[in-house]
């Protein structure tokens, strides 16, 4: 069986934590090369994901993307470190005073500051388990996709082989007719009146070109 290294698979799984979607794209490559794009919540599990991929695949360049869309319930309330926000605003006003100009502060920029939005320490184990399970299913789908591509390549090769054999058979059937035409043309050209065997014998002689 021919197995292609080219394939695509997509697997989506939903739960109380939200929705996970794996997308795997594979192309030909001499060795196994894996690229992973993961959400921040599951970045620490990249090594486990790579291990699962290398166990299932041997060759090819494989780009793996995991998208995570948390549910409203999983997100929970947003907790702000008010003391840190107060310090940031105070420092921003001090800098504005030193610069001698008013500075507009974007609240969204303040929220992006590390540590402003507090981590609630939610349990990510159900999310990780779901990601591992859906990755296994996506790898099975990728194997099936590669097998289908291999079947397509096999069919193309068999079709080409059949075409070449047909051309070869046709050419072999045409050989006697072509030889007869060549022989007739040669007889006319050199004025040879002998039989076919004599013509072939004389053509095989080293100095055949001098016989005419």
Coordinates of N, CA and C in Angstrom, one line a residue:
X1 N 0.8 -1.2 0.0 CA 0.0 0.0 0.0 C 0.9 1.2 0.0
X2 N 0.5 2.2 -0.9 CA 1.2 3.5 -0.9 C 0.6 4.4 0.1
X3 N 1.4 5.0 0.9 CA 1.0 6.0 1.9 C 1.6 7.3 1.7
X4 N 0.8 8.3 1.3 CA 1.3 9.6 1.1 C 1.7 10.3 2.4
X5 N 2.6 11.3 2.3 CA 2.8 12.1 3.5 C 2.0 13.4 3.5
X6 N 1.2 13.6 2.5 CA 0.3 14.7 2.4 C -1.1 14.4 2.9
X7 N -1.6 15.3 3.8 CA -2.9 15.1 4.3 C -3.4 16.2 5.2
X8 N -4.7 16.2 5.5 CA -5.3 17.2 6.4 C -6.3 16.6 7.3
X9 N -6.4 17.1 8.5 CA -7.4 16.6 9.4 C -7.9 17.7 10.3
X10 N -9.1 17.7 10.7 CA -9.7 18.7 11.6 C -10.6 17.9 12.6
X11 N -10.5 18.2 13.8 CA -11.3 17.6 14.9 C -11.7 18.6 15.9
X12 N -13.0 18.7 16.1 CA -13.5 19.7 17.1 C -14.2 19.0 18.2
X13 N -14.0 19.5 19.4 CA -14.7 18.9 20.6 C -15.1 20.0 21.5
X14 N -16.3 19.8 22.0 CA -16.9 20.8 22.9 C -17.3 20.2 24.3
X15 N -17.2 21.0 25.3 CA -17.6 20.6 26.7 C -17.9 21.8 27.5
X16 N -18.0 21.6 28.8 CA -18.3 22.7 29.7 C -17.3 23.8 29.7
X17 N -16.0 23.4 29.4 CA -14.9 24.3 29.4 C -14.9 25.2 28.1
X18 N -15.6 24.8 27.1 CA -15.6 25.5 25.8 C -15.5 24.6 24.6
X19 N -14.8 25.1 23.6 CA -14.6 24.3 22.3 C -13.1 24.3 21.9
X20 N -12.7 23.1 21.6 CA -11.3 22.9 21.2 C -11.4 22.4 19.7
X21 N -10.4 22.9 18.9 CA -10.4 22.5 17.5 C -8.9 22.3 17.1
X22 N -8.6 21.1 16.7 CA -7.3 20.7 16.2 C -7.4 20.8 14.7
X23 N -6.3 21.3 14.0 CA -6.2 21.3 12.6 C -4.7 20.8 12.3
X24 N -4.6 19.7 11.6 CA -3.3 19.1 11.2 C -3.1 19.2 9.7
X25 N -2.0 19.7 9.3 CA -1.7 19.8 7.9 C -0.3 19.1 7.7
X26 N -0.2 18.2 6.8 CA 1.0 17.4 6.6 C 1.4 17.5 5.1
X27 N 2.7 17.7 4.9 CA 3.3 17.7 3.5 C 4.5 16.8 3.5
X28 N 5.0 16.5 2.3 CA 6.2 15.7 2.2 C 7.4 16.3 2.9
X29 N 8.2 15.5 3.5 CA 9.5 15.9 4.1 C 10.3 14.6 4.4
X30 N 11.6 14.8 4.3 CA 12.4 13.6 4.5 C 12.3 13.0 5.9
X31 N 12.3 13.9 6.9 CA 12.2 13.5 8.3 C 10.9 14.0 8.9
X32 N 10.6 13.7 10.1 CA 9.4 14.2 10.8 C 9.8 15.6 11.4
X33 N 9.0 16.6 11.0 CA 9.2 18.0 11.6 C 7.9 18.5 12.0
X34 N 7.7 18.8 13.3 CA 6.4 19.2 13.8 C 6.4 20.6 14.3
X35 N 5.4 21.4 13.9 CA 5.2 22.8 14.3 C 3.9 22.9 15.1
X36 N 3.9 23.5 16.3 CA 2.7 23.6 17.1 C 2.4 25.0 17.4
X37 N 1.1 25.3 17.2 CA 0.6 26.6 17.6 C -0.6 26.3 18.6
X38 N -0.3 26.8 19.9 CA -1.2 26.4 21.0 C -1.7 27.6 21.7
X39 N -2.9 27.5 22.3 CA -3.4 28.6 23.1 C -2.6 28.7 24.4
X40 N -2.6 29.9 25.0 CA -1.8 30.1 26.2 C -2.1 29.1 27.3
X41 N -3.4 28.7 27.4 CA -3.8 27.8 28.5 C -3.2 26.5 28.4
X42 N -2.8 26.0 27.2 CA -2.3 24.7 27.0 C -0.8 24.7 26.5
X43 N -0.2 25.8 26.6 CA 1.2 25.8 26.1 C 2.2 24.9 26.9
X44 N 1.9 24.8 28.1 CA 2.8 24.0 29.0 C 2.7 22.5 28.6
X45 N 1.7 22.1 27.8 CA 1.5 20.7 27.4 C 2.1 20.4 26.0
X46 N 2.8 21.3 25.5 CA 3.4 21.1 24.1 C 4.2 19.9 24.0
X47 N 5.0 19.6 25.0 CA 5.8 18.4 25.0 C 5.0 17.1 24.9
X48 N 3.9 17.0 25.6 CA 3.0 15.9 25.5 C 2.4 15.7 24.2
X49 N 2.0 16.9 23.6 CA 1.4 16.8 22.3 C 2.4 16.4 21.2
X50 N 3.6 16.9 21.3 CA 4.6 16.5 20.3 C 5.0 15.0 20.4
X51 N 5.0 14.5 21.7 CA 5.2 13.0 21.8 C 4.2 12.2 21.2
X52 N 2.9 12.6 21.4 CA 1.8 11.9 20.7 C 1.9 11.9 19.2
X53 N 2.3 13.0 18.7 CA 2.4 13.2 17.2 C 3.6 12.3 16.7
X54 N 4.7 12.3 17.4 CA 5.9 11.5 16.9 C 5.6 10.0 17.1
X55 N 4.8 9.6 18.0 CA 4.4 8.2 18.1 C 3.5 7.8 16.9
X56 N 2.7 8.7 16.5 CA 1.7 8.3 15.4 C 2.3 8.4 14.0
X57 N 3.3 9.3 13.8 CA 3.8 9.6 12.5 C 5.3 9.4 12.5
X58 N 5.9 9.2 11.3 CA 7.3 8.9 11.2 C 8.0 9.9 10.3
X59 N 7.3 10.4 9.3 CA 7.9 11.4 8.3 C 6.9 12.4 8.0
X60 N 7.4 13.5 7.4 CA 6.6 14.6 6.9 C 6.7 15.8 7.8
X61 N 6.4 17.0 7.2 CA 6.3 18.2 7.9 C 4.9 18.4 8.3
X62 N 4.6 18.5 9.6 CA 3.3 18.5 10.2 C 3.1 19.8 11.0
X63 N 2.1 20.6 10.5 CA 1.7 21.8 11.2 C 0.5 21.6 12.0
X64 N 0.6 21.8 13.3 CA -0.6 21.5 14.2 C -1.0 22.8 14.9
X65 N -2.3 23.1 14.7 CA -2.9 24.3 15.3 C -4.0 23.9 16.2
X66 N -4.0 24.3 17.5 CA -5.1 24.1 18.4 C -5.7 25.4 18.8
X67 N -7.0 25.5 18.4 CA -7.7 26.7 18.8 C -8.7 26.4 20.0
X68 N -8.7 27.4 20.9 CA -9.5 27.2 22.1 C -10.4 28.4 22.3
X69 N -11.7 28.1 22.4 CA -12.7 29.1 22.6 C -13.5 28.8 23.9
X70 N -13.1 29.5 25.0 CA -13.7 29.1 26.3 C -15.2 29.5 26.4
X71 N -15.9 28.7 27.1 CA -17.3 29.0 27.3 C -17.4 30.2 28.3
X72 N -18.6 30.8 28.4 CA -18.9 31.8 29.3 C -18.7 31.4 30.8
X73 N -19.2 30.2 31.0 CA -19.1 29.6 32.4 C -17.6 29.3 32.8
X74 N -16.8 28.9 31.8 CA -15.4 28.6 32.1 C -14.6 29.9 32.3
X75 N -15.0 31.0 31.7 CA -14.3 32.2 31.9 C -14.4 32.8 33.3
X76 N -15.6 32.7 33.8 CA -15.8 33.2 35.2 C -15.7 34.7 35.3
X77 N -15.8 35.3 36.5 CA -15.7 36.8 36.6 C -14.2 37.2 36.5
X78 N -14.0 38.4 36.0 CA -12.7 39.0 35.8 C -12.3 39.7 37.1
X79 N -11.2 39.3 37.7 CA -10.7 39.9 39.0 C -9.6 40.8 38.6
X80 N -9.6 42.0 39.2 CA -8.6 43.0 38.9 C -7.7 43.3 40.2
X81 N -6.4 43.4 40.0 CA -5.6 43.8 41.1 C -5.6 45.3 41.2
X82 N -6.6 45.8 42.0 CA -6.8 47.2 42.1 C -5.6 48.0 42.6
X83 N -4.8 47.4 43.5 CA -3.6 48.1 44.0 C -2.6 48.3 42.9
X84 N -2.4 47.3 42.0 CA -1.5 47.4 40.9 C -2.0 48.5 39.9
X85 N -3.3 48.5 39.7 CA -3.9 49.5 38.8 C -3.7 50.9 39.3
X86 N -3.9 51.1 40.6 CA -3.7 52.4 41.2 C -2.2 52.9 41.0
X87 N -1.3 51.9 41.2 CA 0.1 52.3 41.1 C 0.4 52.7 39.6
X88 N -0.1 51.9 38.7 CA 0.2 52.2 37.3 C -0.4 53.5 36.9
X89 N -1.6 53.9 37.3 CA -2.2 55.2 37.0 C -1.3 56.3 37.6
X90 N -0.9 56.1 38.9 CA -0.1 57.2 39.5 C 1.2 57.4 38.8
X91 N 1.9 56.3 38.4 CA 3.1 56.4 37.6 C 2.9 57.1 36.3
X92 N 1.8 56.8 35.6 CA 1.5 57.4 34.3 C 1.3 58.9 34.5
X93 N 0.6 59.3 35.6 CA 0.4 60.8 35.8 C 1.8 61.5 36.1
X94 N 2.6 60.8 36.8 CA 3.9 61.4 37.1 C 4.7 61.6 35.8
X95 N 4.7 60.5 35.0 CA 5.4 60.6 33.7 C 4.8 61.8 32.8
X96 N 3.5 61.9 32.8 CA 2.9 63.0 32.1 C 3.3 64.3 32.6
X97 N 3.4 64.5 33.9 CA 3.8 65.7 34.5 C 5.2 66.1 34.2
X98 N 6.1 65.1 34.2 CA 7.5 65.3 33.8 C 7.6 65.7 32.4
X99 N 6.8 65.1 31.5 CA 6.8 65.4 30.1 C 6.1 66.8 29.8
X100 N 5.4 67.3 30.8 CA 4.7 68.6 30.6 C 3.5 68.5 29.6
X101 N 2.9 67.4 29.5 CA 1.7 67.3 28.7 C 0.8 66.2 29.2
X102 N -0.5 66.4 28.9 CA -1.5 65.4 29.4 C -1.4 64.2 28.5
X103 N -1.5 63.1 29.2 CA -1.5 61.8 28.5 C -2.8 61.0 28.7
X104 N -3.5 60.7 27.7 CA -4.7 59.9 27.8 C -4.4 58.5 28.1
X105 N -5.0 57.9 29.1 CA -4.7 56.5 29.4 C -5.8 55.6 29.0
X106 N -5.5 54.6 28.2 CA -6.5 53.7 27.6 C -6.7 52.6 28.7
X107 N -7.9 52.4 29.2 CA -8.2 51.4 30.2 C -7.8 50.0 29.7
X108 N -8.0 49.7 28.4 CA -7.7 48.4 27.8 C -6.2 48.1 27.9
X109 N -5.4 49.2 27.7 CA -3.9 49.0 27.8 C -3.6 48.7 29.3
X110 N -4.3 49.2 30.2 CA -4.0 48.9 31.6 C -4.3 47.5 31.9
X111 N -5.4 47.0 31.3 CA -5.8 45.6 31.6 C -4.8 44.6 31.0
X112 N -4.1 45.0 29.9 CA -3.1 44.1 29.3 C -1.8 44.0 30.1
X113 N -1.7 44.9 31.0 CA -0.4 44.9 31.8 C -0.3 43.6 32.6
X114 N 0.8 43.0 32.6 CA 1.0 41.7 33.3 C 0.6 41.9 34.8
X115 N -0.3 41.0 35.3 CA -0.6 40.9 36.7 C -1.9 41.7 37.0
X116 N -2.4 42.6 36.1 CA -3.6 43.4 36.4 C -4.8 42.4 36.5
X117 N -5.0 41.6 35.5 CA -6.1 40.6 35.5 C -5.5 39.4 36.3
X118 N -6.1 39.1 37.4 CA -5.7 38.0 38.2 C -6.1 36.6 37.7
X119 N -5.2 35.7 37.8 CA -5.5 34.3 37.5 C -6.3 33.6 38.6
X120 N -7.5 33.1 38.2 CA -8.3 32.5 39.3 C -7.9 31.1 39.6
X121 N -6.8 30.6 38.9 CA -6.3 29.3 39.2 C -7.3 28.2 38.9
X122 N -8.0 28.3 37.8 CA -9.0 27.3 37.4 C -8.3 26.0 37.1
X123 N -9.0 24.9 37.2 CA -8.5 23.5 37.0 C -8.5 23.3 35.5
X124 N -7.3 23.1 34.9 CA -7.2 22.9 33.5 C -7.1 21.4 33.1
X125 N -7.2 20.5 34.1 CA -7.0 19.1 33.7 C -8.1 18.6 32.8
X126 N -9.4 19.0 33.0 CA -10.4 18.5 32.0 C -10.1 19.1 30.6
X127 N -9.7 20.3 30.5 CA -9.3 20.9 29.2 C -8.2 20.1 28.6
X128 N -7.1 19.8 29.3 CA -6.0 19.1 28.8 C -6.4 17.7 28.4
X129 N -7.2 17.0 29.2 CA -7.6 15.7 28.8 C -8.4 15.7 27.5
X130 N -9.2 16.7 27.3 CA -10.0 16.8 26.1 C -9.1 17.1 24.9
X131 N -8.1 17.9 25.1 CA -7.1 18.2 24.0 C -6.4 17.0 23.6
X132 N -5.9 16.2 24.6 CA -5.2 15.0 24.2 C -6.1 14.0 23.5
X133 N -7.3 13.8 23.9 CA -8.2 12.9 23.3 C -8.5 13.3 21.9
X134 N -8.8 14.6 21.7 CA -9.2 15.1 20.3 C -8.0 15.0 19.4
X135 N -6.7 15.2 20.0 CA -5.5 15.1 19.1 C -5.4 13.7 18.6
X136 N -5.6 12.7 19.5 CA -5.6 11.3 19.1 C -6.5 11.0 17.9
X137 N -7.7 11.6 18.0 CA -8.7 11.4 16.9 C -8.3 12.1 15.7
X138 N -7.7 13.3 15.8 CA -7.3 14.0 14.7 C -6.1 13.3 13.9
X139 N -5.2 12.7 14.7 CA -4.2 11.9 14.1 C -4.7 10.7 13.3
X140 N -5.7 10.1 13.8 CA -6.4 9.0 13.1 C -7.0 9.5 11.8
X141 N -7.6 10.6 11.8 CA -8.2 11.2 10.6 C -7.1 11.6 9.6
X142 N -5.9 12.0 10.1 CA -4.8 12.4 9.3 C -4.3 11.1 8.6
X143 N -4.2 10.0 9.3 CA -3.7 8.8 8.7 C -4.6 8.3 7.6
X144 N -5.9 8.4 7.8 CA -6.9 8.1 6.8 C -6.8 9.0 5.6
X145 N -6.5 10.3 5.8 CA -6.4 11.2 4.7 C -5.1 10.8 3.9
X146 N -4.0 10.5 4.6 CA -2.8 10.1 3.9 C -3.0 8.8 3.1
X147 N -3.8 7.9 3.6 CA -4.1 6.6 2.9 C -4.9 6.9 1.7
X148 N -5.9 7.8 1.8 CA -6.6 8.1 0.6 C -5.8 8.8 -0.5
X149 N -4.9 9.6 -0.1 CA -4.0 10.3 -1.0 C -3.1 9.2 -1.7
X150 N -2.6 8.3 -0.8 CA -1.8 7.2 -1.4 C -2.5 6.4 -2.4
X151 N -3.8 6.1 -2.2 CA -4.6 5.3 -3.1 C -4.8 6.1 -4.4
X152 N -4.9 7.4 -4.3 CA -5.0 8.2 -5.5 C -3.8 8.2 -6.3
X153 N -2.6 8.3 -5.7 CA -1.3 8.2 -6.4 C -1.1 6.8 -7.0
X154 N -1.5 5.8 -6.3 CA -1.4 4.4 -6.8 C -2.3 4.3 -8.1
X155 N -3.5 4.8 -8.1 CA -4.4 4.7 -9.2 C -3.8 5.5 -10.4
X156 N -3.1 6.6 -10.1 CA -2.5 7.4 -11.2 C -1.3 6.6 -11.8
X157 N -0.5 6.0 -10.9 CA 0.6 5.2 -11.4 C 0.2 4.0 -12.3
X158 N -0.9 3.3 -11.8 CA -1.4 2.2 -12.5 C -2.0 2.6 -13.9
X159 N -2.6 3.7 -13.9 CA -3.2 4.3 -15.1 C -2.1 4.6 -16.1
X160 N -1.0 5.2 -15.6 CA 0.1 5.6 -16.5 C 0.8 4.3 -17.0
X161 N 0.9 3.3 -16.1 CA 1.5 2.0 -16.6 C 0.7 1.4 -17.6
X162 N -0.6 1.4 -17.5 CA -1.5 0.7 -18.5 C -1.4 1.5 -19.8
X163 N -1.3 2.8 -19.7 CA -1.2 3.6 -21.0 C 0.2 3.3 -21.7
X164 N 1.2 3.2 -20.9 CA 2.5 2.9 -21.5 C 2.5 1.5 -22.1
X165 N 1.9 0.5 -21.4 CA 1.9 -0.8 -22.0 C 1.1 -0.9 -23.3
X166 N 0.0 -0.1 -23.3 CA -0.8 -0.1 -24.5 C 0.0 0.5 -25.7
X167 N 0.7 1.6 -25.4 CA 1.6 2.2 -26.5 C 2.6 1.2 -26.9
X168 N 3.2 0.4 -25.9 CA 4.2 -0.5 -26.3 C 3.7 -1.7 -27.1
X169 N 2.4 -2.2 -26.8 CA 1.8 -3.2 -27.6 C 1.5 -2.7 -29.0
X170 N 1.0 -1.5 -29.1 CA 0.7 -1.0 -30.4 C 2.0 -0.8 -31.3
X171 N 3.1 -0.4 -30.6 CA 4.3 -0.2 -31.3 C 4.9 -1.6 -31.8
X172 N 4.7 -2.6 -30.9 CA 5.2 -4.0 -31.3 C 4.4 -4.5 -32.5
X173 N 3.1 -4.2 -32.5 CA 2.3 -4.7 -33.7 C 2.7 -4.0 -34.9
X174 N 3.2 -2.8 -34.8 CA 3.5 -2.0 -36.0 C 4.8 -2.3 -36.6
X175 N 5.7 -3.1 -35.8 CA 7.1 -3.3 -36.3 C 7.1 -4.1 -37.6
X176 N 6.4 -5.2 -37.8 CA 6.5 -5.9 -39.1 C 6.1 -5.0 -40.3
X177 N 5.0 -4.2 -40.1 CA 4.6 -3.4 -41.2 C 5.7 -2.3 -41.5
X178 N 6.3 -1.8 -40.5 CA 7.3 -0.7 -40.7 C 8.5 -1.3 -41.4
X179 N 8.9 -2.6 -40.9 CA 10.1 -3.2 -41.5 C 9.8 -3.5 -43.0
X180 N 8.6 -3.9 -43.3 CA 8.3 -4.2 -44.7 C 8.4 -2.9 -45.6
X181 N 7.9 -1.8 -45.0 CA 8.0 -0.5 -45.7 C 9.5 -0.1 -45.9
X182 N 10.3 -0.3 -44.9 CA 11.7 0.0 -45.0 C 12.4 -0.8 -46.1
X183 N 12.0 -2.1 -46.0 CA 12.6 -3.1 -47.0 C 12.2 -2.7 -48.4
X184 N 11.0 -2.4 -48.6 CA 10.5 -2.1 -50.0 C 11.2 -0.8 -50.4
X185 N 11.3 0.2 -49.5 CA 11.9 1.4 -49.9 C 13.4 1.2 -50.3
X186 N 14.1 0.4 -49.5 CA 15.5 0.1 -49.8 C 15.6 -0.6 -51.1
X187 N 14.8 -1.6 -51.4 CA 14.9 -2.3 -52.7 C 14.8 -1.3 -53.8
X188 N 13.8 -0.4 -53.7 CA 13.6 0.6 -54.8 C 14.8 1.5 -54.9
X189 N 15.4 1.9 -53.7 CA 16.5 2.8 -53.7 C 17.7 2.2 -54.4
X190 N 18.0 1.0 -54.1 CA 19.3 0.4 -54.6 C 19.1 -0.6 -55.7
X191 N 17.8 -0.8 -56.1 CA 17.5 -1.6 -57.2 C 17.8 -3.1 -57.0
X192 N 17.6 -3.5 -55.7 CA 17.9 -4.9 -55.3 C 16.7 -5.8 -55.7
X193 N 17.0 -7.0 -56.3 CA 16.0 -7.9 -56.8 C 16.0 -9.2 -56.0
X194 N 16.9 -9.4 -55.1 CA 16.9 -10.7 -54.4 C 15.8 -10.9 -53.4
X195 N 15.9 -12.1 -52.7 CA 14.8 -12.3 -51.7 C 15.1 -11.6 -50.4
X196 N 14.2 -11.7 -49.4 CA 14.3 -11.0 -48.1 C 15.5 -11.5 -47.3
X197 N 15.8 -12.8 -47.3 CA 16.9 -13.3 -46.6 C 18.2 -12.8 -47.1
X198 N 18.4 -12.7 -48.4 CA 19.6 -12.2 -49.0 C 19.8 -10.7 -48.7
X199 N 18.7 -10.0 -48.7 CA 18.8 -8.6 -48.4 C 19.3 -8.3 -47.0
X200 N 18.7 -9.1 -46.0 CA 19.2 -9.0 -44.6 C 20.6 -9.4 -44.5
X201 N 21.0 -10.4 -45.2 CA 22.4 -10.9 -45.1 C 23.4 -9.8 -45.6
X202 N 23.1 -9.2 -46.7 CA 24.0 -8.2 -47.3 C 24.0 -7.0 -46.4
X203 N 22.8 -6.6 -45.7 CA 22.8 -5.5 -44.9 C 23.7 -5.6 -43.6
X204 N 23.9 -6.9 -43.2 CA 24.7 -7.2 -42.0 C 26.2 -7.1 -42.3
X205 N 26.6 -7.2 -43.6 CA 28.0 -7.2 -43.9 C 28.6 -5.8 -43.6
X206 N 29.9 -5.8 -43.0 CA 30.5 -4.6 -42.6 C 30.6 -3.6 -43.8
X207 N 30.8 -4.1 -45.0 CA 30.9 -3.1 -46.1 C 29.7 -3.1 -46.9
X208 N 28.5 -3.2 -46.2 CA 27.2 -3.2 -46.9 C 27.0 -2.0 -47.8
X209 N 27.6 -0.9 -47.3 CA 27.3 0.4 -48.0 C 28.0 0.3 -49.4
X210 N 28.9 -0.6 -49.6 CA 29.6 -0.7 -50.9 C 29.0 -1.6 -51.9
X211 N 28.0 -2.4 -51.4 CA 27.4 -3.4 -52.3 C 26.5 -2.8 -53.3
X212 N 26.2 -1.6 -53.2 CA 25.2 -1.1 -54.1 C 25.9 -0.2 -55.1

